[in-house]
Amino acid sequence: MIYRTQANLNDVSCDTVRRFTAAFAEAKGHRPGVYVRTFGCQQNEADSERYVGMAEALGYEWVPEPEQADLILYNTCAVREHAELKALSLTGQLKHLKAQNPNRILAICGCMVAQEHRLNDIKNRYPYVDFLFGTGSPEKFPAYLARALTKKGRGFYPDLSYGITEGLPIRRESRFKAWVSIMYGCNNFCTYCVVPYVRGRERSREREAILDEIRALVADGCREITLLGQNVNSYGKGLYEDYGFAELLLDICRIEGDYWIRFMTSHPKDASHKLIDVIAAHSGDDCRPKIVKQFHLPLQSGSDRILKTMNRHYDSASYLSLIEYMKKAIPDIALSTDIIVGFPTETEAEFEDTLRMLETVRYDAFFSFIYSIRRGTPAESMEQVPEDIKRARFARLLETQNRISREKNEDYLGKTERVLVEGRSKTDPNMLTGRNEKNRLVHFVGEDALIGCFASVRILAADTYCLTGELVR
Ligand code: 5AD
Ligand code: SF4
């Protein structure tokens, strides 16, 4: 049984935090600052927006730099060791911020904290961190904060009971792009992956809560909604009899407006023909809203033996038959994927099976990862591939996909693309940057008034990672 609760920001803990922030503002002439840094995936980004939302509702104000903050929160990722080491090293750097201002509250949350060994690591190595909490109960954040503010000692909360809380306040980073979680957790237990251990079992939000949230976003002028879940294709399982992700998409498409619908991530074993048919029917250029013609379908490996060892429940033939169905139903669909190289026991020939799959599918883009040992997962005790071999395979993989991505990007030359303009380019402030429905990055010269709007851009140049063009008036 999943526990479902409604946010309550009027309890005793919340009163405690509000009293603190009011007294602070009275004394200093401004509200205390909250800074949140997010590591990892979009789900974490979405969670962070809720932590900032709760802090704001309790009297804090968001600040862009940790030095300006009276409450610093790091929302961590555990999916690969690299992300963990980065978060730990940055946690080390918090020491001087605490020394500068001992009243500053430091907290670490997220997937790393949900692992006992990491929780103990942080607890022992970073004594100046005030409290730690996992991912299961975000609604308890005000209670943890209240305890830290009243100096009742450090708090350690792995939060391993996983429920769903609706109605938490939220401060979205963008006013025109929004993450909407439709489900949490994962039941798949791929043998390399830590997610089911740190995010709990799969559970879906009730459809009315999701549809209400989207209605409000659309009424506010939101231009892009990304539906989030570890495996959106199993939306509704355990909650509804005959209502799944395809039906949810159909209901969302009834909320009229000029916006794009994206979703991630899908599992190949659960992506259905029905879902692909819904996308095909609602991705025409005149659809408002429009489901984007882009599908992220993690392959992980092209070798059937490795897929079996990974516990993925599909093989290369069934994966390809799904891709074939998609390409037939939506001929100009853009495909992307996740690949892991150097999974334990992977041979050279098996790695080459993956390269062959890249050539066969011809993905528009991919995310590739060197296998990283995760404590407590089955793959931890399998025979590991030496580091130098993993790196050499990774380089070959990148070379292959970069060539394909460049070739696919060159197909855009001379075409006019509808682009959702996101802001100024970080590398060249003369340029605006945005993405087309296929998630290709597009740079062009234009004025700030276009930020947050759709613009038509004729593509004049293409390289591996982005397109450059000119505004079509
Ligand atoms: N090592 C490397 N990559 C991993 N991923 C998940 N676990 C690991 C791991 N232990 C990758 C998968 C997944 C993506 C989000 O992260 O490719 O799809
Ligand atoms: Fe991890 Fe597999 Fe679940 Fe994705 S489907 S989160 S890779 S266990």
Short mmCIF file of C-alpha atoms and ligand atoms in Angstrom, two decimals:
data_model
loop_
_atom_site.label_atom_id
_atom_site.label_comp_id
_atom_site.label_asym_id
_atom_site.label_seq_id
_atom_site.Cartn_x
_atom_site.Cartn_y
_atom_site.Cartn_z
CA MET A 1 0.00 0.00 0.00
CA ILE A 2 1.42 3.39 -1.03
CA TYR A 3 0.90 6.17 1.49
CA ARG A 4 -0.56 9.26 -0.15
CA THR A 5 -0.63 12.56 1.68
CA GLN A 6 -1.49 16.16 1.03
CA ALA A 7 1.13 18.78 1.88
CA ASN A 8 0.53 20.60 5.16
CA LEU A 9 2.66 23.67 5.65
CA ASN A 10 0.79 24.80 8.74
CA ASP A 11 2.05 22.36 11.36
CA VAL A 12 4.20 23.09 14.42
CA SER A 13 7.52 22.66 12.54
CA CYS A 14 6.45 25.05 9.84
CA ASP A 15 5.46 27.60 12.50
CA THR A 16 8.92 27.23 14.02
CA VAL A 17 10.62 27.91 10.68
CA ARG A 18 8.29 30.84 9.96
CA ARG A 19 9.07 32.38 13.37
CA PHE A 20 12.79 32.08 12.60
CA THR A 21 12.53 33.64 9.12
CA ALA A 22 10.29 36.47 10.39
CA ALA A 23 12.73 37.32 13.21
CA PHE A 24 15.65 37.14 10.77
CA ALA A 25 13.92 39.51 8.33
CA GLU A 26 13.06 41.87 11.17
CA ALA A 27 16.67 41.97 12.37
CA LYS A 28 18.44 42.11 9.00
CA GLY A 29 15.98 43.90 6.77
CA HIS A 30 15.85 41.01 4.26
CA ARG A 31 14.66 37.43 4.25
CA PRO A 32 17.16 34.60 4.83
CA GLY A 33 18.51 33.10 1.60
CA VAL A 34 18.13 29.52 0.39
CA TYR A 35 20.55 28.01 -2.14
CA VAL A 36 20.00 24.55 -3.67
CA ARG A 37 22.51 22.77 -5.89
CA THR A 38 21.27 19.77 -7.86
CA PHE A 39 23.33 16.81 -9.06
CA GLY A 40 22.06 14.15 -11.45
CA CYS A 41 18.82 13.67 -13.31
CA GLN A 42 15.65 15.64 -14.05
CA GLN A 43 13.84 13.94 -11.19
CA ASN A 44 16.34 15.54 -8.83
CA GLU A 45 15.86 18.90 -10.58
CA ALA A 46 12.12 18.54 -10.02
CA ASP A 47 12.64 17.63 -6.34
CA SER A 48 14.93 20.63 -5.84
CA GLU A 49 12.24 22.94 -7.21
CA ARG A 50 10.01 21.64 -4.42
CA TYR A 51 12.62 22.17 -1.70
CA VAL A 52 13.07 25.77 -2.81
CA GLY A 53 9.27 26.12 -3.04
CA MET A 54 8.83 24.89 0.53
CA ALA A 55 11.63 27.13 1.83
CA GLU A 56 10.07 30.14 0.11
CA ALA A 57 6.65 29.31 1.53
CA LEU A 58 8.29 29.35 4.97
CA GLY A 59 9.89 32.76 4.55
CA TYR A 60 13.21 32.15 2.77
CA GLU A 61 14.17 33.72 -0.54
CA TRP A 62 16.05 31.96 -3.33
CA VAL A 63 19.63 33.15 -3.90
CA PRO A 64 21.90 32.18 -6.81
CA GLU A 65 25.16 31.72 -4.83
CA PRO A 66 25.92 29.64 -1.71
CA GLU A 67 27.85 32.56 -0.18
CA GLN A 68 24.58 34.54 -0.04
CA ALA A 69 22.63 31.72 1.58
CA ASP A 70 21.57 31.05 5.15
CA LEU A 71 20.35 27.59 4.16
CA ILE A 72 22.42 25.52 1.71
CA LEU A 73 21.04 22.25 0.36
CA TYR A 74 22.89 19.82 -1.92
CA ASN A 75 20.55 17.39 -3.69
CA THR A 76 22.79 14.46 -4.61
CA CYS A 77 22.88 11.65 -7.20
CA ALA A 78 24.06 8.06 -6.71
CA VAL A 79 23.75 6.60 -10.20
CA ARG A 80 27.51 6.64 -10.88
CA GLU A 81 30.54 7.04 -8.65
CA HIS A 82 31.66 10.20 -10.46
CA ALA A 83 28.52 12.10 -9.36
CA GLU A 84 29.01 10.93 -5.77
CA LEU A 85 32.66 11.96 -5.63
CA LYS A 86 31.81 15.38 -7.00
CA ALA A 87 29.11 15.94 -4.38
CA LEU A 88 31.46 14.76 -1.62
CA SER A 89 34.22 17.07 -2.77
CA LEU A 90 31.86 20.04 -2.89
CA THR A 91 30.54 19.10 0.55
CA GLY A 92 34.15 19.38 1.74
CA GLN A 93 34.24 22.94 0.42
CA LEU A 94 31.21 23.87 2.54
CA LYS A 95 33.41 23.79 5.64
CA HIS A 96 34.66 27.34 5.17
CA LEU A 97 31.11 28.64 4.55
CA LYS A 98 30.04 27.18 7.90
CA ALA A 99 33.11 28.68 9.56
CA GLN A 100 32.29 32.10 8.09
CA ASN A 101 28.78 31.92 9.49
CA PRO A 102 28.08 29.17 12.04
CA ASN A 103 24.35 29.97 11.93
CA ARG A 104 24.22 28.93 8.32
CA ILE A 105 22.35 25.61 7.96
CA LEU A 106 23.94 22.98 5.70
CA ALA A 107 21.90 20.01 4.48
CA ILE A 108 22.55 17.15 2.04
CA CYS A 109 19.68 15.19 0.55
CA GLY A 110 18.87 12.90 -2.37
CA CYS A 111 19.88 9.48 -3.64
CA MET A 112 23.33 9.39 -2.04
CA VAL A 113 21.87 9.84 1.43
CA ALA A 114 19.48 6.92 0.88
CA GLN A 115 22.52 4.59 0.88
CA GLU A 116 23.57 3.67 4.38
CA HIS A 117 27.32 3.67 3.68
CA ARG A 118 27.18 7.15 2.12
CA LEU A 119 24.99 8.52 4.88
CA ASN A 120 27.59 7.29 7.39
CA ASP A 121 30.41 8.70 5.24
CA ILE A 122 28.93 12.18 5.25
CA LYS A 123 27.92 11.96 8.89
CA ASN A 124 31.46 11.07 9.98
CA ARG A 125 33.61 13.01 7.53
CA TYR A 126 31.65 16.28 7.42
CA PRO A 127 30.62 17.09 11.01
CA TYR A 128 29.56 20.61 10.03
CA VAL A 129 26.66 19.32 7.89
CA ASP A 130 23.52 19.87 9.98
CA PHE A 131 21.16 17.32 8.50
CA LEU A 132 20.87 14.63 5.84
CA PHE A 133 17.74 13.18 4.30
CA GLY A 134 16.90 10.73 1.50
CA THR A 135 14.28 10.87 -1.24
CA GLY A 136 11.26 9.11 0.27
CA SER A 137 9.54 11.88 2.20
CA PRO A 138 10.22 15.37 0.80
CA GLU A 139 7.29 16.72 2.81
CA LYS A 140 9.34 16.21 6.00
CA PHE A 141 11.94 18.78 4.94
CA PRO A 142 10.35 21.60 7.05
CA ALA A 143 10.40 19.37 10.15
CA TYR A 144 14.09 18.55 9.64
CA LEU A 145 14.85 22.21 9.09
CA ALA A 146 12.92 23.28 12.20
CA ARG A 147 14.94 20.84 14.29
CA ALA A 148 18.22 22.20 12.91
CA LEU A 149 17.15 25.80 13.49
CA THR A 150 16.31 25.08 17.12
CA LYS A 151 19.77 23.48 17.52
CA LYS A 152 18.50 20.12 18.68
CA GLY A 153 21.58 18.36 17.25
CA ARG A 154 22.41 16.92 13.86
CA GLY A 155 19.73 14.95 12.00
CA PHE A 156 20.16 11.80 9.89
CA TYR A 157 17.08 10.65 7.99
CA PRO A 158 17.51 8.02 5.25
CA ASP A 159 13.74 8.32 4.54
CA LEU A 160 13.30 4.83 3.17
CA SER A 161 9.51 4.69 3.26
CA TYR A 162 8.38 5.91 -0.10
CA GLY A 163 5.03 7.60 -0.61
CA ILE A 164 3.45 10.35 -2.66
CA THR A 165 2.72 13.83 -1.33
CA GLU A 166 0.62 16.16 -3.45
CA GLY A 167 0.43 19.91 -3.22
CA LEU A 168 3.99 20.75 -2.12
CA PRO A 169 4.82 24.33 -3.09
CA ILE A 170 7.19 24.65 -5.99
CA ARG A 171 9.50 27.30 -7.38
CA ARG A 172 10.10 26.40 -11.02
CA GLU A 173 13.42 27.40 -12.49
CA SER A 174 11.86 28.29 -15.82
CA ARG A 175 8.63 30.19 -16.42
CA PHE A 176 8.01 28.43 -19.75
CA LYS A 177 9.40 24.89 -19.27
CA ALA A 178 8.21 22.56 -16.54
CA TRP A 179 8.98 19.11 -15.18
CA VAL A 180 5.92 17.15 -14.13
CA SER A 181 6.62 13.91 -12.27
CA ILE A 182 3.97 11.35 -13.08
CA MET A 183 5.48 8.49 -11.10
CA TYR A 184 8.36 7.75 -8.78
CA GLY A 185 10.66 4.81 -8.11
CA CYS A 186 11.52 1.76 -10.16
CA ASN A 187 10.74 -1.98 -10.01
CA ASN A 188 13.11 -3.17 -12.69
CA PHE A 189 16.29 -3.92 -10.79
CA CYS A 190 18.65 -3.76 -13.74
CA THR A 191 21.70 -5.45 -12.26
CA TYR A 192 23.97 -2.37 -12.58
CA CYS A 193 21.54 0.20 -11.19
CA VAL A 194 21.14 1.69 -7.74
CA VAL A 195 17.87 3.54 -8.47
CA PRO A 196 15.40 0.93 -7.11
CA TYR A 197 17.34 0.92 -3.82
CA VAL A 198 17.44 4.71 -3.40
CA ARG A 199 14.09 5.72 -4.91
CA GLY A 200 11.90 2.85 -3.78
CA ARG A 201 9.24 0.87 -5.60
CA GLU A 202 7.31 2.20 -8.58
CA ARG A 203 4.27 4.32 -7.66
CA SER A 204 2.11 6.57 -9.81
CA ARG A 205 0.47 9.88 -9.02
CA GLU A 206 -3.29 9.98 -9.46
CA ARG A 207 -4.21 11.18 -12.93
CA GLU A 208 -6.38 14.09 -11.72
CA ALA A 209 -3.47 15.55 -9.74
CA ILE A 210 -1.26 15.37 -12.84
CA LEU A 211 -3.91 16.85 -15.15
CA ASP A 212 -4.66 19.68 -12.67
CA GLU A 213 -0.98 20.54 -12.47
CA ILE A 214 -0.70 20.63 -16.27
CA ARG A 215 -3.89 22.69 -16.63
CA ALA A 216 -2.44 25.30 -14.27
CA LEU A 217 0.90 25.33 -16.11
CA VAL A 218 -0.79 25.79 -19.49
CA ALA A 219 -3.00 28.56 -18.13
CA ASP A 220 0.23 30.23 -16.95
CA GLY A 221 1.65 30.16 -20.49
CA CYS A 222 4.02 27.19 -20.10
CA ARG A 223 5.42 26.12 -23.50
CA GLU A 224 6.99 22.77 -22.70
CA ILE A 225 5.96 20.07 -20.29
CA THR A 226 8.24 17.12 -19.65
CA LEU A 227 6.58 14.16 -17.96
CA LEU A 228 9.03 12.42 -15.67
CA GLY A 229 9.38 8.91 -14.32
CA GLN A 230 12.05 6.19 -14.24
CA ASN A 231 9.78 4.17 -16.50
CA VAL A 232 6.85 6.29 -17.69
CA ASN A 233 5.55 3.36 -19.74
CA SER A 234 4.39 1.58 -16.64
CA TYR A 235 2.40 4.60 -15.44
CA GLY A 236 -0.81 3.60 -13.64
CA LYS A 237 0.23 0.05 -12.70
CA GLY A 238 -1.19 -0.89 -9.31
CA LEU A 239 -3.43 2.18 -9.38
CA TYR A 240 -5.78 1.76 -12.37
CA GLU A 241 -7.13 -1.25 -14.24
CA ASP A 242 -7.35 0.11 -17.77
CA TYR A 243 -5.51 3.37 -17.66
CA GLY A 244 -1.83 3.64 -18.52
CA PHE A 245 0.65 6.06 -20.03
CA ALA A 246 -1.02 6.12 -23.48
CA GLU A 247 -4.35 7.07 -21.88
CA LEU A 248 -2.69 9.73 -19.72
CA LEU A 249 -1.08 11.27 -22.82
CA LEU A 250 -4.46 11.31 -24.55
CA ASP A 251 -6.00 13.14 -21.58
CA ILE A 252 -3.15 15.66 -21.56
CA CYS A 253 -3.66 16.26 -25.28
CA ARG A 254 -7.21 17.39 -24.44
CA ILE A 255 -5.75 20.33 -22.49
CA GLU A 256 -5.57 22.71 -25.42
CA GLY A 257 -2.70 25.18 -25.78
CA ASP A 258 0.42 25.96 -27.78
CA TYR A 259 2.87 23.74 -25.94
CA TRP A 260 5.06 20.70 -26.42
CA ILE A 261 4.80 17.48 -24.46
CA ARG A 262 7.98 15.52 -23.77
CA PHE A 263 8.46 12.49 -21.55
CA MET A 264 11.29 10.44 -20.14
CA THR A 265 12.38 7.71 -19.51
CA SER A 266 10.94 4.69 -21.27
CA HIS A 267 11.86 1.04 -20.86
CA PRO A 268 11.92 -0.96 -24.13
CA LYS A 269 10.13 -3.89 -22.49
CA ASP A 270 7.11 -1.69 -21.68
CA ALA A 271 6.91 0.79 -24.59
CA SER A 272 3.73 -0.26 -26.38
CA HIS A 273 2.48 0.07 -29.95
CA LYS A 274 -0.55 1.81 -28.48
CA LEU A 275 1.71 4.52 -27.05
CA ILE A 276 3.46 4.97 -30.39
CA ASP A 277 0.07 5.26 -32.13
CA VAL A 278 -0.96 8.00 -29.67
CA ILE A 279 2.25 9.91 -30.40
CA ALA A 280 1.73 9.48 -34.16
CA ALA A 281 -1.82 10.88 -33.87
CA HIS A 282 -0.81 13.91 -31.79
CA SER A 283 2.54 14.97 -33.22
CA GLY A 284 1.40 16.66 -36.42
CA ASP A 285 2.65 20.22 -36.98
CA ASP A 286 -0.88 21.57 -36.47
CA CYS A 287 -1.40 19.80 -33.13
CA ARG A 288 -1.81 22.12 -30.12
CA PRO A 289 -0.53 20.69 -27.86
CA LYS A 290 1.95 18.64 -29.77
CA ILE A 291 3.72 15.53 -28.54
CA VAL A 292 7.29 15.95 -29.75
CA LYS A 293 8.61 13.58 -32.39
CA GLN A 294 11.40 12.47 -30.17
CA PHE A 295 11.72 9.23 -28.27
CA HIS A 296 14.37 8.35 -25.72
CA LEU A 297 14.66 4.57 -25.55
CA PRO A 298 17.62 3.34 -23.48
CA LEU A 299 19.29 0.38 -25.18
CA GLN A 300 22.19 -0.01 -22.69
CA SER A 301 23.89 -2.72 -24.77
CA GLY A 302 23.58 -4.28 -28.21
CA SER A 303 24.60 -7.74 -26.98
CA ASP A 304 21.83 -10.19 -26.11
CA ARG A 305 23.95 -11.95 -23.51
CA ILE A 306 24.82 -8.65 -21.80
CA LEU A 307 21.17 -7.51 -21.91
CA LYS A 308 20.22 -10.74 -20.18
CA THR A 309 22.95 -10.28 -17.57
CA MET A 310 21.72 -6.72 -17.07
CA ASN A 311 18.20 -8.10 -16.43
CA ARG A 312 16.71 -5.89 -19.14
CA HIS A 313 13.98 -8.31 -20.39
CA TYR A 314 14.39 -7.58 -24.13
CA ASP A 315 16.86 -8.57 -26.81
CA SER A 316 18.31 -6.69 -29.76
CA ALA A 317 15.72 -8.17 -32.16
CA SER A 318 12.70 -7.09 -30.10
CA TYR A 319 14.28 -3.67 -29.56
CA LEU A 320 14.80 -3.26 -33.29
CA SER A 321 11.27 -4.34 -34.07
CA LEU A 322 9.98 -1.62 -31.73
CA ILE A 323 12.21 0.95 -33.46
CA GLU A 324 10.92 -0.25 -36.83
CA TYR A 325 7.33 0.22 -35.69
CA MET A 326 8.15 3.75 -34.50
CA LYS A 327 9.88 4.72 -37.73
CA LYS A 328 6.91 3.44 -39.73
CA ALA A 329 4.33 5.24 -37.58
CA ILE A 330 6.34 8.47 -37.26
CA PRO A 331 8.80 8.54 -40.19
CA ASP A 332 10.77 11.60 -39.05
CA ILE A 333 11.00 10.61 -35.38
CA ALA A 334 14.25 11.50 -33.60
CA LEU A 335 15.64 8.72 -31.44
CA SER A 336 18.02 8.89 -28.53
CA THR A 337 19.37 6.32 -26.12
CA ASP A 338 21.54 5.47 -23.11
CA ILE A 339 24.50 3.13 -23.52
CA ILE A 340 26.72 1.59 -20.85
CA VAL A 341 30.19 0.42 -21.93
CA GLY A 342 32.31 -2.00 -19.99
CA PHE A 343 29.48 -3.73 -18.13
CA PRO A 344 31.05 -6.67 -16.20
CA THR A 345 32.11 -9.57 -18.47
CA GLU A 346 31.53 -7.56 -21.69
CA THR A 347 33.82 -8.93 -24.42
CA GLU A 348 35.19 -7.03 -27.40
CA ALA A 349 32.73 -8.81 -29.71
CA GLU A 350 29.81 -7.92 -27.43
CA PHE A 351 30.91 -4.30 -27.35
CA GLU A 352 30.98 -4.38 -31.16
CA ASP A 353 27.35 -5.57 -31.10
CA THR A 354 26.58 -2.23 -29.44
CA LEU A 355 28.47 -0.32 -32.14
CA ARG A 356 26.47 -2.18 -34.77
CA MET A 357 23.21 -1.21 -33.10
CA LEU A 358 24.24 2.46 -33.28
CA GLU A 359 24.80 2.07 -37.02
CA THR A 360 21.49 0.24 -37.49
CA VAL A 361 19.23 2.54 -35.48
CA ARG A 362 21.13 5.76 -36.31
CA TYR A 363 20.19 7.64 -33.15
CA ASP A 364 20.09 11.42 -33.29
CA ALA A 365 21.83 11.61 -29.93
CA PHE A 366 22.90 9.44 -27.03
CA PHE A 367 24.06 9.49 -23.45
CA SER A 368 26.95 7.12 -22.91
CA PHE A 369 28.36 5.95 -19.63
CA ILE A 370 31.35 3.95 -18.52
CA TYR A 371 30.05 1.24 -16.19
CA SER A 372 30.45 2.28 -12.56
CA ILE A 373 30.30 -0.26 -9.73
CA ARG A 374 27.32 0.41 -7.42
CA ARG A 375 27.42 -1.05 -3.94
CA GLY A 376 24.71 -3.61 -3.20
CA THR A 377 23.77 -4.26 -6.84
CA PRO A 378 24.18 -7.74 -8.42
CA ALA A 379 26.75 -6.51 -10.97
CA GLU A 380 29.07 -5.45 -8.15
CA SER A 381 30.21 -9.05 -7.69
CA MET A 382 30.52 -9.91 -11.40
CA GLU A 383 33.88 -10.06 -13.17
CA GLN A 384 34.87 -6.45 -13.93
CA VAL A 385 36.29 -5.15 -17.20
CA PRO A 386 39.67 -3.42 -16.70
CA GLU A 387 39.54 0.39 -16.59
CA ASP A 388 41.79 0.94 -19.66
CA ILE A 389 39.62 -1.35 -21.80
CA LYS A 390 36.45 0.44 -20.68
CA ARG A 391 38.01 3.79 -21.62
CA ALA A 392 39.16 2.59 -25.04
CA ARG A 393 35.67 1.23 -25.80
CA PHE A 394 34.09 4.46 -24.61
CA ALA A 395 36.26 6.47 -27.03
CA ARG A 396 35.26 4.21 -29.95
CA LEU A 397 31.62 4.48 -29.00
CA LEU A 398 31.77 8.29 -28.91
CA GLU A 399 33.57 8.41 -32.24
CA THR A 400 30.89 6.28 -33.89
CA GLN A 401 27.93 8.20 -32.48
CA ASN A 402 29.50 11.63 -33.03
CA ARG A 403 29.82 10.84 -36.72
CA ILE A 404 26.19 9.72 -36.91
CA SER A 405 24.96 12.74 -34.92
CA ARG A 406 26.87 15.09 -37.23
CA GLU A 407 25.43 13.42 -40.32
CA LYS A 408 21.93 13.61 -38.89
CA ASN A 409 22.42 17.27 -37.98
CA GLU A 410 23.53 18.01 -41.54
CA ASP A 411 20.08 16.87 -42.72
CA TYR A 412 18.72 20.07 -41.14
CA LEU A 413 20.73 22.37 -43.44
CA GLY A 414 18.40 24.74 -45.31
CA LYS A 415 15.34 23.64 -43.29
CA THR A 416 13.26 25.96 -41.10
CA GLU A 417 12.81 24.68 -37.55
CA ARG A 418 10.37 25.74 -34.85
CA VAL A 419 12.52 26.45 -31.80
CA LEU A 420 11.55 27.09 -28.18
CA VAL A 421 13.93 29.91 -27.23
CA GLU A 422 15.55 29.29 -23.83
CA GLY A 423 17.93 32.20 -23.30
CA ARG A 424 21.28 33.68 -24.24
CA SER A 425 24.00 31.28 -25.31
CA LYS A 426 26.56 30.78 -22.52
CA THR A 427 29.47 30.80 -24.96
CA ASP A 428 28.33 33.68 -27.19
CA PRO A 429 26.01 36.27 -25.60
CA ASN A 430 25.16 37.66 -29.06
CA MET A 431 23.33 34.44 -29.77
CA LEU A 432 20.04 33.13 -28.48
CA THR A 433 19.80 29.43 -27.83
CA GLY A 434 16.86 27.06 -27.88
CA ARG A 435 15.79 23.58 -28.90
CA ASN A 436 13.65 22.22 -31.67
CA GLU A 437 11.05 19.55 -30.94
CA LYS A 438 13.70 16.89 -31.54
CA ASN A 439 15.76 18.40 -28.74
CA ARG A 440 18.54 19.67 -31.07
CA LEU A 441 20.28 22.75 -29.71
CA VAL A 442 19.83 25.71 -32.09
CA HIS A 443 21.78 29.01 -31.91
CA PHE A 444 20.74 32.18 -33.73
CA VAL A 445 20.89 35.97 -33.44
CA GLY A 446 17.75 37.54 -31.96
CA GLU A 447 16.38 39.81 -29.27
CA ASP A 448 15.63 38.94 -25.63
CA ALA A 449 11.89 39.36 -26.20
CA LEU A 450 11.96 35.97 -27.94
CA ILE A 451 13.04 34.12 -24.78
CA GLY A 452 10.22 31.81 -23.73
CA CYS A 453 8.57 31.96 -27.18
CA PHE A 454 8.58 29.74 -30.22
CA ALA A 455 10.63 31.13 -33.12
CA SER A 456 11.23 29.97 -36.70
CA VAL A 457 14.89 29.51 -37.50
CA ARG A 458 16.44 28.59 -40.85
CA ILE A 459 19.39 26.26 -40.29
CA LEU A 460 22.63 27.41 -41.93
CA ALA A 461 25.30 25.32 -40.19
CA ALA A 462 25.44 22.01 -38.39
CA ASP A 463 27.99 20.27 -36.20
CA THR A 464 27.93 17.28 -33.85
CA TYR A 465 26.18 18.92 -30.93
CA CYS A 466 24.31 21.92 -32.31
CA LEU A 467 22.77 23.79 -35.21
CA THR A 468 23.20 27.46 -36.09
CA GLY A 469 20.71 29.46 -38.08
CA GLU A 470 18.94 32.74 -38.70
CA LEU A 471 15.60 33.98 -37.50
CA VAL A 472 12.82 33.83 -40.09
CA ARG A 473 10.45 36.77 -39.54
N1 5AD B 1 27.15 2.66 -14.39
C1 5AD B 1 27.05 3.38 -15.52
N2 5AD B 1 25.89 3.87 -16.00
C2 5AD B 1 24.77 3.63 -15.30
N3 5AD B 1 23.50 3.98 -15.52
C3 5AD B 1 22.74 3.49 -14.52
N4 5AD B 1 23.52 2.83 -13.64
C4 5AD B 1 24.79 2.89 -14.11
C5 5AD B 1 26.04 2.40 -13.65
N5 5AD B 1 26.14 1.68 -12.55
C6 5AD B 1 23.06 4.71 -16.70
C7 5AD B 1 22.04 3.93 -17.53
C8 5AD B 1 20.77 4.66 -17.27
C9 5AD B 1 21.27 6.07 -17.08
C10 5AD B 1 20.32 7.00 -16.43
O1 5AD B 1 22.43 5.90 -16.29
O2 5AD B 1 22.42 4.02 -18.88
O3 5AD B 1 19.86 4.56 -18.35
FE1 SF4 B 2 17.78 1.79 -13.16
FE2 SF4 B 2 16.83 -0.07 -14.84
FE3 SF4 B 2 15.15 1.25 -13.18
FE4 SF4 B 2 16.27 2.54 -15.25
S1 SF4 B 2 14.85 0.81 -15.41
S2 SF4 B 2 16.11 3.28 -13.11
S3 SF4 B 2 18.28 1.60 -15.36
S4 SF4 B 2 16.79 -0.17 -12.58
#
